[in-house]
């Protein structure tokens, strides 16, 4: 496990639980260096004073807030440490709420909380079991990185997880992005639900980052002086979508085929039928021969086009 990034206590009423905080996730993305194309020299970011042009070290750099043009108020680490915050060294639980009442948009980074020492084991397990039995999550306040934050505590297997959360005023209103009202037919909604059911899964642990794997192959090949592997093939171009229902029908069929399910083409919704074909004039000799015995039989109407399968 990684090293703890913070230590303090969970404040649960009059109960105090000493804990250590460890990152619950890790970044597996491949990072690149910038370099000079001419001589392969590394390009680095340097902190330079705009007045004297001197490159500065971390010890020479202060923190300040610009209250007016050319007027900066210095704020030191000591000023921040002396702030009267009850959450400075504690994760203070303020409420217990149903899990589905939390908007996922507000959830940020995740951390594991581990009991800090034998004394913390019993209250830690007590809180964990109480959360499990109540089927609720805890909302808490805590102060990290010079600001007070809102957090969410829930149980994952046998551990308590802390999710950093955004404050309500940090969430942008999506109203201006909402599409204008449109008419959606019930049959189209049913077709979309059928597609969702066809694509349903109980476990998503098998998904992997194919882009990172391909990038690793490119780097390994170039490091060995070889040409990068060629792509397996260009993806087949998507067929022209005649309308929404045909796209849904084709998607359901494709999803079934990808799961190895057999069956004929999906027929969620009957497509509009074509106009009847025009009657064709019979040849003059045929018309003369049949005139006295029977009437002309009109040409058969064509049936509606079947939805295209993927």
XYZ file of C-alpha atoms in Angstrom:
310
model
C 0.000 0.000 0.000
C 1.158 3.594 -0.549
C 2.380 5.840 2.226
C -0.219 7.755 4.284
C -0.940 11.231 2.967
C -2.612 12.537 6.134
C -3.226 11.467 9.698
C -5.796 12.631 12.187
C -9.055 11.278 13.597
C -12.666 10.650 12.706
C -14.950 12.607 15.031
C -18.161 10.644 15.515
C -20.213 12.437 18.184
C -18.126 11.985 21.328
C -16.244 9.067 19.759
C -12.766 9.713 18.348
C -11.154 7.244 15.947
C -7.449 7.836 15.180
C -6.894 7.120 11.487
C -4.397 7.346 8.662
C -5.414 8.323 5.158
C -4.042 6.464 2.119
C -4.822 7.036 -1.588
C -7.371 4.512 -2.850
C -6.508 5.020 -6.525
C -3.396 5.409 -8.660
C -2.736 7.059 -11.981
C -1.614 4.468 -14.551
C -1.389 6.895 -17.457
C 1.901 7.089 -19.335
C 3.545 10.485 -18.950
C 5.970 12.106 -21.375
C 8.949 14.454 -21.057
C 9.330 17.457 -23.305
C 12.672 17.743 -25.093
C 14.459 19.861 -27.696
C 14.133 18.179 -31.111
C 17.543 19.407 -32.230
C 19.725 18.026 -29.422
C 17.257 16.053 -27.224
C 17.839 18.362 -24.265
C 15.114 18.212 -21.596
C 12.666 21.098 -21.424
C 11.970 22.000 -17.808
C 9.709 24.467 -16.065
C 11.597 27.016 -14.000
C 10.167 29.557 -11.566
C 11.641 32.944 -12.427
C 11.001 36.325 -10.811
C 9.558 38.681 -13.421
C 11.368 41.684 -11.867
C 15.002 40.583 -11.606
C 14.837 37.486 -13.817
C 16.327 35.319 -11.068
C 15.423 31.632 -10.912
C 13.988 30.882 -7.470
C 14.004 27.859 -5.201
C 10.994 26.701 -3.218
C 12.355 28.310 -0.044
C 12.430 31.720 -1.764
C 8.801 31.638 -2.874
C 5.993 32.984 -0.693
C 2.212 32.894 -0.907
C -0.030 35.921 -1.231
C -3.463 37.159 -2.282
C -3.903 40.140 -4.586
C -6.506 42.387 -2.923
C -5.963 45.182 -5.453
C -3.706 45.899 -8.391
C -0.081 45.793 -7.238
C -1.229 45.134 -3.654
C -0.540 41.634 -2.322
C -1.299 40.387 1.178
C 1.160 37.756 2.290
C -0.316 34.566 3.805
C 2.210 32.312 5.508
C 1.994 28.658 6.525
C 1.823 29.828 10.146
C -1.241 31.957 9.344
C -2.991 28.942 7.873
C -2.021 26.655 10.743
C -3.426 29.110 13.301
C -6.839 29.346 11.649
C -9.575 28.310 14.128
C -10.809 25.308 12.135
C -12.222 22.375 14.143
C -11.511 20.163 11.117
C -7.779 20.952 11.023
C -6.817 17.478 12.241
C -10.172 15.716 12.239
C -12.694 14.300 9.805
C -15.806 15.611 11.511
C -18.979 13.667 10.654
C -21.898 16.104 10.428
C -24.734 13.948 9.035
C -25.804 10.506 7.813
C -27.774 10.394 4.564
C -29.050 7.786 2.069
C -26.371 6.874 -0.453
C -28.608 7.629 -3.440
C -29.114 11.208 -2.227
C -25.528 12.124 -3.190
C -25.035 13.507 -6.693
C -22.092 11.581 -8.260
C -20.943 14.806 -9.950
C -19.863 16.062 -6.537
C -17.599 13.076 -5.773
C -13.854 13.511 -6.318
C -10.714 11.664 -5.203
C -11.000 8.564 -3.021
C -8.969 7.527 0.026
C -8.842 4.522 2.337
C -9.045 5.194 6.054
C -7.137 2.769 8.255
C -7.239 2.527 12.040
C -4.140 4.119 13.582
C -3.095 1.751 16.357
C -4.803 -0.968 18.447
C -6.892 1.536 20.400
C -8.585 2.714 17.210
C -9.571 -0.785 16.034
C -12.809 -1.155 18.011
C -14.363 2.283 17.276
C -13.279 1.899 13.638
C -15.099 -1.436 13.316
C -18.063 0.010 15.220
C -18.474 2.844 12.707
C -18.007 0.475 9.769
C -20.674 -1.958 10.997
C -23.064 0.886 11.831
C -22.740 2.244 8.292
C -23.313 -1.220 6.840
C -26.379 -1.942 8.943
C -27.986 1.452 8.419
C -27.338 1.410 4.635
C -26.354 5.071 4.914
C -23.251 7.098 4.170
C -21.662 9.746 6.371
C -21.122 13.360 5.310
C -18.081 14.934 6.955
C -15.928 18.057 6.961
C -12.131 18.022 6.931
C -9.307 20.449 6.152
C -6.586 19.511 3.663
C -4.203 21.568 1.561
C -5.159 24.909 3.095
C -8.889 24.629 2.618
C -11.890 23.042 4.295
C -13.482 20.278 2.304
C -16.629 18.211 2.301
C -16.326 14.444 2.320
C -18.350 11.260 2.046
C -17.600 8.151 4.134
C -18.843 4.764 2.987
C -17.872 1.104 3.392
C -15.986 -0.870 0.746
C -15.554 -4.490 1.793
C -13.956 -4.187 5.254
C -12.576 -0.676 4.894
C -13.990 2.810 5.325
C -13.511 4.948 2.221
C -13.380 8.732 2.198
C -14.500 10.472 -1.011
C -13.630 14.132 -1.337
C -16.692 16.107 -2.422
C -17.312 19.470 -4.017
C -19.366 22.091 -2.261
C -22.832 22.755 -3.749
C -21.792 26.148 -5.159
C -18.932 24.493 -7.069
C -21.326 22.533 -9.300
C -22.281 24.317 -12.506
C -25.949 24.445 -13.480
C -26.536 22.166 -16.514
C -29.834 23.875 -17.439
C -28.289 25.867 -20.285
C -26.945 22.640 -21.833
C -30.265 20.795 -21.801
C -31.649 20.163 -25.334
C -34.842 21.838 -26.420
C -38.008 19.774 -25.822
C -38.472 17.056 -28.439
C -41.081 14.364 -28.976
C -39.876 10.853 -28.125
C -42.203 7.979 -28.961
C -42.888 5.278 -26.338
C -41.755 2.615 -28.796
C -38.401 4.373 -29.110
C -38.015 4.434 -25.315
C -38.897 0.724 -25.171
C -36.305 0.016 -27.855
C -33.654 1.924 -25.936
C -34.507 -0.020 -22.758
C -34.233 -3.298 -24.661
C -30.793 -2.241 -25.882
C -29.805 -1.407 -22.283
C -30.966 -4.825 -21.109
C -29.028 -6.520 -23.913
C -25.880 -4.647 -22.844
C -26.416 -5.235 -19.103
C -23.455 -6.553 -17.113
C -22.978 -7.642 -13.506
C -19.217 -7.083 -13.457
C -17.034 -4.484 -15.201
C -13.699 -5.576 -13.724
C -12.615 -7.061 -17.047
C -12.330 -3.741 -18.877
C -8.770 -2.589 -19.575
C -7.074 0.501 -20.957
C -6.309 -0.596 -24.533
C -4.848 2.798 -25.395
C -2.192 2.497 -22.661
C -1.378 -1.077 -23.733
C -0.948 -0.001 -27.360
C 1.202 2.952 -26.302
C 3.437 0.644 -24.241
C 3.931 -1.540 -27.337
C 4.905 1.510 -29.398
C 7.436 2.655 -26.766
C 8.908 -0.859 -26.383
C 9.278 -1.269 -30.144
C 10.970 2.100 -30.646
C 13.268 1.496 -27.653
C 14.375 -1.758 -29.297
C 15.012 -0.007 -32.624
C 12.025 -1.616 -34.289
C 9.097 -0.148 -36.137
C 5.941 0.307 -34.065
C 3.313 -2.382 -34.654
C 0.784 -1.614 -37.329
C -2.886 -1.425 -36.427
C -4.838 -4.639 -36.898
C -7.101 -2.938 -39.404
C -9.225 0.068 -39.957
C -12.586 -0.085 -38.181
C -15.476 -0.811 -40.477
C -17.316 2.382 -41.389
C -20.653 2.729 -39.683
C -23.647 2.284 -41.912
C -25.831 5.230 -42.728
C -28.467 5.695 -40.060
C -31.839 5.915 -41.728
C -33.647 6.822 -38.520
C -33.418 6.330 -34.763
C -35.460 3.127 -34.665
C -33.331 1.383 -37.286
C -30.213 2.386 -35.349
C -31.664 0.921 -32.145
C -32.688 -2.282 -33.913
C -29.228 -2.683 -35.403
C -27.573 -1.942 -32.044
C -29.625 -4.605 -30.250
C -28.717 -7.178 -32.903
C -25.027 -6.241 -32.728
C -25.036 -6.509 -28.942
C -26.596 -9.981 -29.133
C -24.047 -11.135 -31.702
C -21.144 -9.813 -29.597
C -22.389 -11.963 -26.702
C -22.678 -15.017 -28.940
C -26.459 -15.028 -28.830
C -28.202 -16.472 -31.843
C -31.444 -15.362 -33.314
C -32.874 -13.487 -36.217
C -32.762 -9.776 -36.755
C -34.158 -7.637 -33.950
C -37.685 -6.418 -34.685
C -38.471 -3.922 -31.995
C -40.555 -1.648 -34.138
C -42.117 -2.108 -37.527
C -40.655 0.360 -39.984
C -42.967 2.362 -42.269
C -43.874 0.498 -45.417
C -42.868 1.661 -48.865
C -45.428 2.951 -51.289
C -47.021 0.281 -53.453
C -45.219 -0.310 -56.700
C -46.954 1.125 -59.751
C -48.813 -1.248 -61.991
C -46.796 -2.249 -65.032
C -48.490 -2.366 -68.363
C -48.668 -5.857 -69.818
C -47.558 -6.383 -73.364
C -50.189 -5.827 -76.014
C -50.292 -9.443 -77.100
C -50.705 -10.754 -73.539
C -53.467 -8.254 -72.816
C -55.350 -9.271 -75.946
C -55.107 -12.960 -75.084
C -56.359 -12.572 -71.514
C -58.982 -9.877 -72.143
C -61.822 -12.319 -72.684
C -60.943 -14.696 -69.824
C -59.815 -12.709 -66.815
C -59.122 -9.252 -65.444
C -55.633 -7.843 -64.917
C -54.021 -8.721 -61.620
C -52.360 -5.702 -59.967
C -48.656 -5.964 -59.105
C -47.930 -7.160 -55.604
C -47.089 -4.468 -53.094
C -43.626 -4.522 -51.668
C -43.309 -5.109 -47.955
C -41.652 -2.696 -45.552
C -37.888 -2.701 -45.453
C -36.482 -4.903 -42.719
C -34.142 -3.210 -40.263
C -30.506 -3.592 -41.170
C -28.529 -5.858 -38.887
C -25.164 -4.703 -37.635
